[in-house]
Every structure is written in C-alpha cells, then in structure tokens.
Short mmCIF file of C-alpha atoms in Angstrom, two decimals:
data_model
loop_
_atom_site.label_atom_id
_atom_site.label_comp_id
_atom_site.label_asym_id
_atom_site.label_seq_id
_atom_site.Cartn_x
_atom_site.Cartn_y
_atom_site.Cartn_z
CA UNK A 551 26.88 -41.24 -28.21
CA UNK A 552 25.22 -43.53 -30.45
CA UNK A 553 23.70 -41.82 -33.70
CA UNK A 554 20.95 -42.33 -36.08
CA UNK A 555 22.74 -42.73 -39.23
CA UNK A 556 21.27 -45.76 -41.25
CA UNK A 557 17.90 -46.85 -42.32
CA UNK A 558 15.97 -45.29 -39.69
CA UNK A 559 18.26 -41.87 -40.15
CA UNK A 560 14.89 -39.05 -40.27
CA UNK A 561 17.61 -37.19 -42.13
CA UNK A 562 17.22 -38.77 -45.20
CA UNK A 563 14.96 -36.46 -47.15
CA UNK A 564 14.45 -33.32 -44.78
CA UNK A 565 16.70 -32.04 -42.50
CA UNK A 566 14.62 -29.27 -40.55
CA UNK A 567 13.94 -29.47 -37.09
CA UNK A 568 10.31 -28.90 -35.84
CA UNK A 569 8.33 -28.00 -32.92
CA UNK A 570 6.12 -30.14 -32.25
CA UNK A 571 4.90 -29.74 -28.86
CA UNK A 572 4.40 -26.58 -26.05
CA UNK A 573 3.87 -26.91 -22.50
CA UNK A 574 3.58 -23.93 -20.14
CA UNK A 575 2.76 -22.81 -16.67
CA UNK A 576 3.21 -19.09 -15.59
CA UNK A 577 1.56 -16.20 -13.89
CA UNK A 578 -1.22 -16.29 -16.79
CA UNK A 579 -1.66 -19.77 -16.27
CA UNK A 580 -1.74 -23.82 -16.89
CA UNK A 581 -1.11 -24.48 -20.71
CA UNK A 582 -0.83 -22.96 -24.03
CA UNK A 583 -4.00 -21.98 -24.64
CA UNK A 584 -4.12 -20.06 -21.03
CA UNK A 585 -0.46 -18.50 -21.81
CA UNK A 586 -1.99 -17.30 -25.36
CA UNK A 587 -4.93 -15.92 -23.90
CA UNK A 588 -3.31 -14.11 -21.27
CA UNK A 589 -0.64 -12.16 -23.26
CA UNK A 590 -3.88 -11.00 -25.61
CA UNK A 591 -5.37 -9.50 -22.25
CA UNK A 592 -2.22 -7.68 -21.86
CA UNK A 593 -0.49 -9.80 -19.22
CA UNK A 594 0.08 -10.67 -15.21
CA UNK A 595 0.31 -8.69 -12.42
CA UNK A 596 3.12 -8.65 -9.79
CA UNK A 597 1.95 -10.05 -6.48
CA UNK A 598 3.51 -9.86 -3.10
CA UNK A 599 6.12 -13.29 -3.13
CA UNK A 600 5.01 -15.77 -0.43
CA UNK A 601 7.86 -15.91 1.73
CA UNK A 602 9.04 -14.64 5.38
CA UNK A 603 11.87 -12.74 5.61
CA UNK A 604 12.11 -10.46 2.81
CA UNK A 605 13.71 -7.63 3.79
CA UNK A 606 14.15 -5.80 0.74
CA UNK A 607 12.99 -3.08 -1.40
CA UNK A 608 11.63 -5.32 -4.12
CA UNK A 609 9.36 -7.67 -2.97
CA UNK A 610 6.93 -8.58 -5.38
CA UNK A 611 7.04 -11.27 -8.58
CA UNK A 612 5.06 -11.94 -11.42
CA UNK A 613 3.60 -15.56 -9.97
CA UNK A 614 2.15 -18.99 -10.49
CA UNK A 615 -1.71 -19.39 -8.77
CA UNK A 616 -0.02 -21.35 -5.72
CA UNK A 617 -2.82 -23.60 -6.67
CA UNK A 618 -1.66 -24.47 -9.58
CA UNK A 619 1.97 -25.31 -8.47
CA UNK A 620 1.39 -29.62 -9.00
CA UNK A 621 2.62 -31.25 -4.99
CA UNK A 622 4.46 -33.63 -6.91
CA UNK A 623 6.48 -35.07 -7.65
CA UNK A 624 7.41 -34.21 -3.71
CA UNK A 625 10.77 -35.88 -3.84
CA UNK A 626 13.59 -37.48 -6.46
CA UNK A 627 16.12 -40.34 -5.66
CA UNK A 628 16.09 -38.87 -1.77
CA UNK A 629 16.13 -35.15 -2.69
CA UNK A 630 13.10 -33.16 -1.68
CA UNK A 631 11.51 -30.91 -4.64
CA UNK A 632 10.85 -27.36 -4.62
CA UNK A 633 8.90 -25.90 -6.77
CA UNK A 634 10.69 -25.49 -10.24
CA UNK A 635 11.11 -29.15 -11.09
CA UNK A 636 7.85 -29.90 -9.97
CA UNK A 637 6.65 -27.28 -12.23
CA UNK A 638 8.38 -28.58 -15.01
CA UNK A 639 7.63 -32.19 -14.86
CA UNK A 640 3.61 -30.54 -15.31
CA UNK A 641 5.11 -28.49 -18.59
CA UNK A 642 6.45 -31.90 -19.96
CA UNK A 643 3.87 -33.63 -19.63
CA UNK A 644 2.06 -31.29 -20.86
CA UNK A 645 4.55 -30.44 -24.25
CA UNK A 646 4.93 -34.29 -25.14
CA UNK A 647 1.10 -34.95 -24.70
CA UNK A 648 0.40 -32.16 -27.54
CA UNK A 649 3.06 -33.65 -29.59
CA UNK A 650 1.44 -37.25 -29.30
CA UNK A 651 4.21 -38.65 -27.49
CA UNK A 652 2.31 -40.77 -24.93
CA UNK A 653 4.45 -42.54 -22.11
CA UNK A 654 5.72 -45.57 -23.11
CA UNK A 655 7.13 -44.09 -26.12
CA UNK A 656 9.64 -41.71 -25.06
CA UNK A 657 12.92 -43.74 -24.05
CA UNK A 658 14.96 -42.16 -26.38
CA UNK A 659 13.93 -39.04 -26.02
CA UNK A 660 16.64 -36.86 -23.94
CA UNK A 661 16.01 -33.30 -22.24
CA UNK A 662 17.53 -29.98 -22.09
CA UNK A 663 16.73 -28.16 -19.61
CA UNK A 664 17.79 -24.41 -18.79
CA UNK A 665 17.56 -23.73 -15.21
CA UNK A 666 19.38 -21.00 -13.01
CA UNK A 667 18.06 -20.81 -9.61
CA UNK A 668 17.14 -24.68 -9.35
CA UNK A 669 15.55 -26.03 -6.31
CA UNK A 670 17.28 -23.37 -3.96
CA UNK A 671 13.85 -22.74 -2.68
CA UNK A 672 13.85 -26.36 -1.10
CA UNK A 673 17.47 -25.22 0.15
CA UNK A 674 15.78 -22.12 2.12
CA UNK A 675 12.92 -23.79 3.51
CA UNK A 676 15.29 -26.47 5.05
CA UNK A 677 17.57 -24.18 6.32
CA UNK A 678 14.71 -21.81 7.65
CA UNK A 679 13.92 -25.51 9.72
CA UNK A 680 17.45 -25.66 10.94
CA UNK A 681 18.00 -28.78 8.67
CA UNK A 682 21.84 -27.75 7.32
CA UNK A 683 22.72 -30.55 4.77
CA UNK A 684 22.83 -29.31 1.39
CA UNK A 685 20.81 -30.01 -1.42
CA UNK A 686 20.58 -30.83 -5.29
CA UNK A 687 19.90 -27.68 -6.59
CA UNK A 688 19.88 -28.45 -10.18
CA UNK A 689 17.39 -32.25 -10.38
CA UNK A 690 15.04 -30.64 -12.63
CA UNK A 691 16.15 -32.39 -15.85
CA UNK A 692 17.00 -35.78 -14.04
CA UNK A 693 13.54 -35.60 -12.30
CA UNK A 694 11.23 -34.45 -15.48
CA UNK A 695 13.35 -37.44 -17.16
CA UNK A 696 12.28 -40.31 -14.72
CA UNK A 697 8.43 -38.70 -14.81
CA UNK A 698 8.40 -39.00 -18.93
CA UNK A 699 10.09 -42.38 -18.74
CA UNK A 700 13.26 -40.99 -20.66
CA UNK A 701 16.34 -43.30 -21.08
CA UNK A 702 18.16 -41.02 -23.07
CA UNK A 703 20.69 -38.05 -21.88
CA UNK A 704 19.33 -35.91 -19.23
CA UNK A 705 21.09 -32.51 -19.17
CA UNK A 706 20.88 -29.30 -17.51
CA UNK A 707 22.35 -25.61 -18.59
CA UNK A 708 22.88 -22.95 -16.27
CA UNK A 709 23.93 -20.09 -18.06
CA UNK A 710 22.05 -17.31 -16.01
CA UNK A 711 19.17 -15.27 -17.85
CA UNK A 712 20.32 -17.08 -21.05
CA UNK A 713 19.94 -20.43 -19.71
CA UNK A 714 17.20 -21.69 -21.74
CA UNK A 715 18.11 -20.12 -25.08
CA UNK A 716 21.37 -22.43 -24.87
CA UNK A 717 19.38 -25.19 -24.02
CA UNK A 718 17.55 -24.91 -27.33
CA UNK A 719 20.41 -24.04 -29.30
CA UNK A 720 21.89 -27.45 -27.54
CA UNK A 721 19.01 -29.41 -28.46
CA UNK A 722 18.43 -27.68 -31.44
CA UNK A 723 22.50 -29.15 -32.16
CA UNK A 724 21.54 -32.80 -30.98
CA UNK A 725 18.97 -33.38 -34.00
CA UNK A 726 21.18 -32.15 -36.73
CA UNK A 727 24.33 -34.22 -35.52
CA UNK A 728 21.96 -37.41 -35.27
CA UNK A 729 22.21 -37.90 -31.81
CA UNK A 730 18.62 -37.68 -31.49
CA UNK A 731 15.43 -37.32 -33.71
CA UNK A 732 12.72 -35.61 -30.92
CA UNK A 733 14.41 -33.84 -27.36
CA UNK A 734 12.57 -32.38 -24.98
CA UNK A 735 13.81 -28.57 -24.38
CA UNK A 736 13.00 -25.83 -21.77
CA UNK A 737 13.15 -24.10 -18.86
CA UNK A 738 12.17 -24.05 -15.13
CA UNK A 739 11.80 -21.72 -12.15
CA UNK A 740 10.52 -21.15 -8.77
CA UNK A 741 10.72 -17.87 -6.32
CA UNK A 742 13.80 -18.00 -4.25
CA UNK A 743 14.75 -15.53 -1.47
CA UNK A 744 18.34 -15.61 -2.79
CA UNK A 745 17.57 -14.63 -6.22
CA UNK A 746 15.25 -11.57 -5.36
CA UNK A 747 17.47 -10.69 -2.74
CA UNK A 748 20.73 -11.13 -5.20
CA UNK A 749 19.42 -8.47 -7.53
CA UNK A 750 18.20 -6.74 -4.47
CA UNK A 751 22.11 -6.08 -3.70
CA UNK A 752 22.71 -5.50 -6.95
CA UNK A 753 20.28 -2.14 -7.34
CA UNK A 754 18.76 -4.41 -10.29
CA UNK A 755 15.40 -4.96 -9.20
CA UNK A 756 12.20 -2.82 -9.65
CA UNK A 757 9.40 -2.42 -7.30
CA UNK A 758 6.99 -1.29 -8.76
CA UNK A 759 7.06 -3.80 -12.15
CA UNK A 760 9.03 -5.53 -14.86
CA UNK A 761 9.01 -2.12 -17.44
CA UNK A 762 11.48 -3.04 -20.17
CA UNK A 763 11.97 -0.14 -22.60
CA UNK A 764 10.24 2.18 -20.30
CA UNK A 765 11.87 5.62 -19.07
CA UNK A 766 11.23 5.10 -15.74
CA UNK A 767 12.84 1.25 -15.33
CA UNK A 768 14.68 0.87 -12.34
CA UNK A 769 15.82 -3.15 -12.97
CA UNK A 770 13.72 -6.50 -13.44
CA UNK A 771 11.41 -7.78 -11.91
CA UNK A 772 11.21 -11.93 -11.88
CA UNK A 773 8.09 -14.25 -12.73
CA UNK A 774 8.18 -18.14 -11.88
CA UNK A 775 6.82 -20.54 -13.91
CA UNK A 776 7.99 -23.28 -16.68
CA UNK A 777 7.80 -23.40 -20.13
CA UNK A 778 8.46 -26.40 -22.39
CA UNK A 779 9.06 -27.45 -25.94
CA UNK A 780 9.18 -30.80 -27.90
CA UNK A 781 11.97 -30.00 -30.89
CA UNK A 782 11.99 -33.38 -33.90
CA UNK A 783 13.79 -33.56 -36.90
CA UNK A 784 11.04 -32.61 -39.58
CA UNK A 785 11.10 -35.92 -41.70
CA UNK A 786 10.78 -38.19 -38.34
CA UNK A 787 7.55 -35.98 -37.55
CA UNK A 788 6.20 -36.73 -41.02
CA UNK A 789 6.41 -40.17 -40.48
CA UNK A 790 4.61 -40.47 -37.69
CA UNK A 791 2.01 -38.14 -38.58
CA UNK A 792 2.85 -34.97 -36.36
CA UNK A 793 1.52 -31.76 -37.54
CA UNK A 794 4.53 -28.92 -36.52
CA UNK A 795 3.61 -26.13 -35.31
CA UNK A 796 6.89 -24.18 -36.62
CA UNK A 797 10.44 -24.55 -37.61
CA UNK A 798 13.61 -23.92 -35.13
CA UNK A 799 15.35 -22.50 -37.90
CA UNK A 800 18.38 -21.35 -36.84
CA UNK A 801 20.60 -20.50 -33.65
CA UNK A 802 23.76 -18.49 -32.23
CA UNK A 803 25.84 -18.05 -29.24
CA UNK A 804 28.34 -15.41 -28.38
CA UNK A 805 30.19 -13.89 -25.15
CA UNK A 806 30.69 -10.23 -24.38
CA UNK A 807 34.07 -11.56 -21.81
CA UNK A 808 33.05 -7.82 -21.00
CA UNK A 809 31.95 -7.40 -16.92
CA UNK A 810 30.51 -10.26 -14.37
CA UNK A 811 27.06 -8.45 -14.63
CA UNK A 812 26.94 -6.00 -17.34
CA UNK A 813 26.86 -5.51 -20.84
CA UNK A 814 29.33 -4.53 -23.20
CA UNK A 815 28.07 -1.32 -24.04
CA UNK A 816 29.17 -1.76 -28.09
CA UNK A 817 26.90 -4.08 -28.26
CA UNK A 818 29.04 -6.04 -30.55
CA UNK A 819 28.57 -9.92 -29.65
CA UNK A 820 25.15 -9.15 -29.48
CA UNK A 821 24.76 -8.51 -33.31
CA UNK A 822 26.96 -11.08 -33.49
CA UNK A 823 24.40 -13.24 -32.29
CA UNK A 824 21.57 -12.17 -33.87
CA UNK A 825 23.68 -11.95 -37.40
CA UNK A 826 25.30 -15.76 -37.24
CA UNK A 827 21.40 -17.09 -35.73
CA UNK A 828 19.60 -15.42 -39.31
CA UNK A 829 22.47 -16.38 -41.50
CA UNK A 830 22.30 -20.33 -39.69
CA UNK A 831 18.42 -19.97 -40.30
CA UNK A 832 19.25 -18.81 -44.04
CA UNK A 833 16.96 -15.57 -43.69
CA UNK A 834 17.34 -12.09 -44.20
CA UNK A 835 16.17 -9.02 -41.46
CA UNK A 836 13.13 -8.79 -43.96
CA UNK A 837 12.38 -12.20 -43.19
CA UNK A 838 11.60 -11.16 -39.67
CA UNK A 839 8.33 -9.71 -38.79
CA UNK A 840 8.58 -9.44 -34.84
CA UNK A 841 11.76 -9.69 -32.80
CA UNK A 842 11.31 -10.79 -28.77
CA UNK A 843 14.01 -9.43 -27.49
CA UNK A 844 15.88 -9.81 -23.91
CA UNK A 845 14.26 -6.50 -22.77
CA UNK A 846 15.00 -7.17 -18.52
CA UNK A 847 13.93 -3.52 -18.11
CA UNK A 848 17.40 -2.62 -16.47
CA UNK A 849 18.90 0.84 -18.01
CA UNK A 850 21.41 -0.28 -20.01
CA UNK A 851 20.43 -3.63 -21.11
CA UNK A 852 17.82 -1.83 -23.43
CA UNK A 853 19.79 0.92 -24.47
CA UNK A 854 22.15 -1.45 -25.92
CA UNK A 855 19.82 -4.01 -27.40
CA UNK A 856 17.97 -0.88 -29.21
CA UNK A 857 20.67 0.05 -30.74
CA UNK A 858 21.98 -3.74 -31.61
CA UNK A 859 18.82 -4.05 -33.23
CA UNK A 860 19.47 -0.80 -35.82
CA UNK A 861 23.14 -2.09 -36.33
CA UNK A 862 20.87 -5.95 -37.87
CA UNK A 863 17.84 -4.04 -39.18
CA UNK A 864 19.16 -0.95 -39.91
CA UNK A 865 16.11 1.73 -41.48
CA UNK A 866 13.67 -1.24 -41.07
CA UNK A 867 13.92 -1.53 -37.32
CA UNK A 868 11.09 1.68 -36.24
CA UNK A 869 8.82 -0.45 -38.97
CA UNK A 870 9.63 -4.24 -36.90
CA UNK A 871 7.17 -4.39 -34.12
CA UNK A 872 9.05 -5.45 -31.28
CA UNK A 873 7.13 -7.46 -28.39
CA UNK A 874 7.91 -7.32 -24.84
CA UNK A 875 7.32 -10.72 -22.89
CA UNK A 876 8.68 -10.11 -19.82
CA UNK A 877 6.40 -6.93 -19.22
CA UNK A 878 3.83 -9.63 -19.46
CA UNK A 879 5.00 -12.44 -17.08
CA UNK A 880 7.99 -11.18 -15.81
CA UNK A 881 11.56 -12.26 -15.98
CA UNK A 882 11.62 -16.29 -15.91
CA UNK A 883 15.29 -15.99 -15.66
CA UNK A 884 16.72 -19.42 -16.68
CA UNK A 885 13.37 -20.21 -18.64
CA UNK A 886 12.91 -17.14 -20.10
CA UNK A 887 14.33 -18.21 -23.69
CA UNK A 888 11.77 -21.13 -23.77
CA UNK A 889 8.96 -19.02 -23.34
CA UNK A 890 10.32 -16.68 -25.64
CA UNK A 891 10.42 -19.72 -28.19
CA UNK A 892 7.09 -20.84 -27.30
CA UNK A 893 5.35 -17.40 -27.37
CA UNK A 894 7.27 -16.97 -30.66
CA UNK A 895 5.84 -20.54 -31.96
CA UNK A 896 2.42 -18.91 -31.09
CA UNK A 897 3.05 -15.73 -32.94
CA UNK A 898 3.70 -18.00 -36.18
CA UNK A 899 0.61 -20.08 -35.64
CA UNK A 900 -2.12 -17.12 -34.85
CA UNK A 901 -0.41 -14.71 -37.34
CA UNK A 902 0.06 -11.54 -34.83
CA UNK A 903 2.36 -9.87 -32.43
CA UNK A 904 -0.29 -9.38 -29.05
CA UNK A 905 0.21 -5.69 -28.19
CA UNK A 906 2.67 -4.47 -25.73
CA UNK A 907 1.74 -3.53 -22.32
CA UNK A 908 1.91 0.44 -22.47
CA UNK A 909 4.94 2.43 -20.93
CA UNK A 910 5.93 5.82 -21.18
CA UNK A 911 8.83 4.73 -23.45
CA UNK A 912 12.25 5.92 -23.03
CA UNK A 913 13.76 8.21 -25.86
CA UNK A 914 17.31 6.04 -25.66
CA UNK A 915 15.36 3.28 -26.81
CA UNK A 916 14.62 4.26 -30.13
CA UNK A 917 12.54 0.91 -31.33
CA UNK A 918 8.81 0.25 -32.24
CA UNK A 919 6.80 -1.73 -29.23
CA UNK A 920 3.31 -1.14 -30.76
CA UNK A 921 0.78 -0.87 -27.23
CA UNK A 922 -2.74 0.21 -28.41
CA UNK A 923 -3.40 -3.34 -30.41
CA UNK A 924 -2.21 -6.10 -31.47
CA UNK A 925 -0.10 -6.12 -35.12
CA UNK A 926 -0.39 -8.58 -37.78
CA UNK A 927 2.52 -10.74 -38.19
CA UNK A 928 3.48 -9.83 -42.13
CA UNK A 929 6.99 -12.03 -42.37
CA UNK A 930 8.17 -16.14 -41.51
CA UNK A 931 10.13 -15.58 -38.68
CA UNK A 932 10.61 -14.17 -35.52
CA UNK A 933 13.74 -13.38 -33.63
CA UNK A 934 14.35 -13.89 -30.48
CA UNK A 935 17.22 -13.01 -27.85
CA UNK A 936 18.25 -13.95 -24.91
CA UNK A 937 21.36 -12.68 -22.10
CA UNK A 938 22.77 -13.05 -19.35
CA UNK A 939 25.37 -12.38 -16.60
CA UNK A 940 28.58 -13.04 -17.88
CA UNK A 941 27.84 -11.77 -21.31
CA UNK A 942 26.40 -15.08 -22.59
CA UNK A 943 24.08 -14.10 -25.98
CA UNK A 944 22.27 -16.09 -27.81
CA UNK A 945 19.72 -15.72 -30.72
CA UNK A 946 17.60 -18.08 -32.36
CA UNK A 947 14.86 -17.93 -35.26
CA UNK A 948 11.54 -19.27 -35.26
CA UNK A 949 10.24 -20.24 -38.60
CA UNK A 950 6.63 -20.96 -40.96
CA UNK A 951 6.73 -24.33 -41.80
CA UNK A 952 4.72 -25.32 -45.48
CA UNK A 953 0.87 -24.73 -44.94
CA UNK A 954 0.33 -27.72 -45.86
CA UNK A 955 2.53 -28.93 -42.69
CA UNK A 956 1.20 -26.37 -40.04
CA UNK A 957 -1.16 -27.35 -37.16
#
C-alpha cells in the first residue's frame, strides 16, 4: 500500500490521531445530537421485532423508528440491501458531513467497518419468498464506500460482539503506519431472525430487557442501528481547519483461546487488554474518569469484567463511575464498539457520564454504575471494552484533546 511519507506526510509535527466526525442511528434516534439526548433521558425501550416467525422466548429488540431506516441505497453491484448497510451509508454520510468532508473530497479516504450479522436479513426475506440463491452478507463497507465516493481500501471485520472495536483499533493502525491520514470507522446492524434465534438456542437472551450488571440478567438483549466515526491524523486536521472532537489515544487486542462462547473466567486477557490499550495511550487508571465497559448482561460476562476492572483499578474502581450503554440501546453486536467510541467522544465533549438506567444490582458485580444522576466527568479519558465469542478483547482509550483544539 502506498504511504504518506514525504512532503505531504501529516506526521511531521503531531502524530495523534483525532476524531473528527460522529454519525449515528439507533433506537434513540437519527444523529448525534438525538443519540446524546436520548442516553440523558435514560435510554430506549425494547419493542416487539418486526418479523414472522419468531418462535422463541425472546422476542423483542431495542429498535430503529422503521421510519427512519433510509430505502436506499436498495441494491449494490446486483446484491439487494437489507437494512444494516443501508443504515450505515446514512451514519457516513452523516460522520464525514460533521467532519467537513464533503463528497468530492473523499477518494482517499478508506473504511473500516465492523459488522457481524451483515445483510442476513436480505438472506431471510428471500428465502421466506422461496428465492434460494445466496447472498453477500457482508457489502456494507463496499456499499458505504461507493455512496461516499471512496477510492481507497474498503474493509470489513467480523469479529462477533467485538467487531467494531477491531475495526477502530485497525483504523486507528492505518494512520500511524501512513497508510492513510482520515478513515472512516464503524459499525452496522440490522434485526435478523438468525441472530435472535442463535442466542435463543444458546439460553443467552433476555426477555424482558438488556440488564447488564443487574441480579436478575438472564442474557442480552440486541438493538439495531449504526454508528460511525471519522478518525485523522491530528496535524492533517490542523491543516485543514478541523476542530477534533477527541483523541483515539490508544488501543489493544487480546484472545482468551478459552471456549467458542464463553469467557475465560480469570479474566486474564481481558486486563491484558485494558493494561496494553492505557499503556499504548500513555495514561495511568487515574487518567480515566468513566470506563464503558462490554456489560452484555449475561451472568458471567459481568462477573468477570467486575472483577477485571479491580485487577486495572484496583481501590479506585467503587470511586470510577462505570456507564452502561447497552442498557440504553441494547446490544449493537458488531457495532457496539463504535458506539461505545462515539458515546465516549460525547462524554469528553459535554464533561459527564449520563446516569445509568437503574437495576437492582447484583452483589458479584462489585463496581460503581451511578443511576439517580448523571456524574461529572473529573479525568481525560475514558475506557472502553469490547468482547466477543471466541474470546476476542479489545480496549481502547478515548482522550481530551488541547482546549484550544476541542469543538
């Protein structure tokens, strides 16, 4: 791949990367502002999912106003669209526009995409019609790539839960090797009868909501939706007169190699991957001054994060307010590290940690989630993990940029 080292190298002087742009659509709805507003009114609420022939004792999602699903783009090089890329070509647009990218300028800008379930929901509603030829179930980055006019590389991760939080830490990889200096980075997903009816089978999904933390959990519940992020190496902003909103700081991957489905109970790779993503942000715990954490709501997912997070924090982590997203919009699976990072981004730029949605909180999970108001945010960073099936970690820091930088 070609890279920018040279005169135009936006490494010269600075070699931060930046956020410059959010897009997002979810169950609290169409853009930032809506998303920000949203989590400060403590959140969605599960709806019945849309489709026939759910058979199963979990049958509800945290969902997109149909209404505001965009019709197009309907179809991609001969594949018909479901509803995840078509949601994330509006999330683009959406990210790039705030960053002052308008079309027309962004050849050379490639995307990342983390996406798990795809376009499978086009795969269902063809075979429901008897049509049996398979489908593309992965376009999204290909198709939000031909809708921003991007020339560059078009790639698209599919690690699980995790899928997005590689994505960034991809991205995040492609500006400080010079291979880029802006990418487009996030995730997409739509409501699929395979994946509700996967952890269905599983004995992973709850009925009644998504209750991370909470005594009672009995699994995850999911939430469609896309959420989108415009990363640039900090010097190339300046020069073109973006305003960042915050710093990707740092980022770390690591693998439990444990079970197909559940976590290593130690717990160790996932301090490992909260430890190596501080250290490659060059921040201490007190640095941090919220942590999002994976928090599906499943019983031992959150057992074993709570006590990951004493192993990093250690006396300081009943003091660390700890904010539960997916409580709020459910779990976006393959998108759910992007609008982690964005709802992290929005933390840094409003100064506060939105309160938690209140649970009757298990014992086992021996960690502050702060429910009656919101809590100022009194540290630079915030922390945020992601996992997934297979034991794939990863961690990544969100950042203060200078005040005199900041939007």
């Amino acid at each position: 791949m070609n890279t920018l080292q040279g005169p135009m190298d936006p490494f010269t002087v600075d070699r931060r990367v930046v956020i410059t742009g959010l897009g997002a659509v979810s169950c609290l709805g169409t853009g930032v502002a809506a998303h920000w507003a949203g989590l400060l009114a403590g959140g969605g609420e599960p709806a019945e999912v849309p489709l026939p022939h759910l058979n199963m004792r979990t049958t509800k999602m945290y969902l997109v106003d149909r209404a505001e699903v965009p019709a197009k783009p309907a179809s991609h090089a001969g594949t018909e669209l479901g509803t995840s890329p078509r949601l994330a070509v509006a999330a683009a647009e959406q990210a790039l526009t705030d960053a002052g990218l308008a079309y027309g300028t962004r050849d050379a800008v490639p995307v990342v995409l983390g996406v798990e379930l795809g376009n499978a929901d086009m795969q269902e509603v063809r075979r429901s019609a008897g049509r049996t030829a398979w489908t593309t179930l992965t376009p999204a980055a290909a198709v939000v790539g031909a809708a921003i006019g991007s020339r560059a590389a078009l790639t698209s991760v599919g690690n699980a839960c995790s899928a997005s939080g590689y994505a960034l830490t991809i991205a995040l990889d492609m500006i400080r090797a010079r291979e880029a200096a802006t990418v487009l980075v996030g995730g997409a997903e739509g409501i699929t009868r395979a994946g509700i009816g996967a952890f269905n089978r599983l004995g992973a999904a709850d009925p009644v909501r998504c209750r991370p933390f909470d005594r009672n959990r009995a699994g995850t519940m999911f939430g469609d939706g896309s959420a989108m992020i415009v990363l640039e190496a900090a010097e190339h902003a300046r020069r073109r007169g973006a305003r960042p909103y915050a710093e990707l700081a740092g980022a770390a991957w690591s693998c439990d190699a444990y079970h197909p489905t559940a976590p290593d109970p130690s717990g160790d790779q996932v301090v490992r991957a909260m430890t190596e993503a501080l250290a490659d942000a060059r921040v201490s715990g007190a640095d941090v001054g919220c942590v999002i954490p994976h928090g599906t709501g499943t019983p031992l997912n959150d057992v074993v994060e709570s006590r990951a997070l004493h192993r990093v924090f250690g006396e300081r982590t009943r003091e660390l307010p700890l904010f539960s997203l997916k409580a709020m919009i459910g779990h976006t699976t393959g998108a759910a590290g992007a609008f982690a990072c964005l709802t992290a981004t929005l933390m840094l730029r409003h100064r506060q940690s939105p309160a938690n949605v209140v649970i009757d909180q298990d014992p086992e999970c021996d960690v502050w989630l702060p429910q009656e108001r919101s809590v100022p945010l009194d540290a630079p960073a915030v922390l945020v993990n992601t996992y997934a099936f297979g034991g794939n970690n990863t961690s990544f820091v969100v950042r203060d940029v200078a005040p005199q930088e900041a939007r």
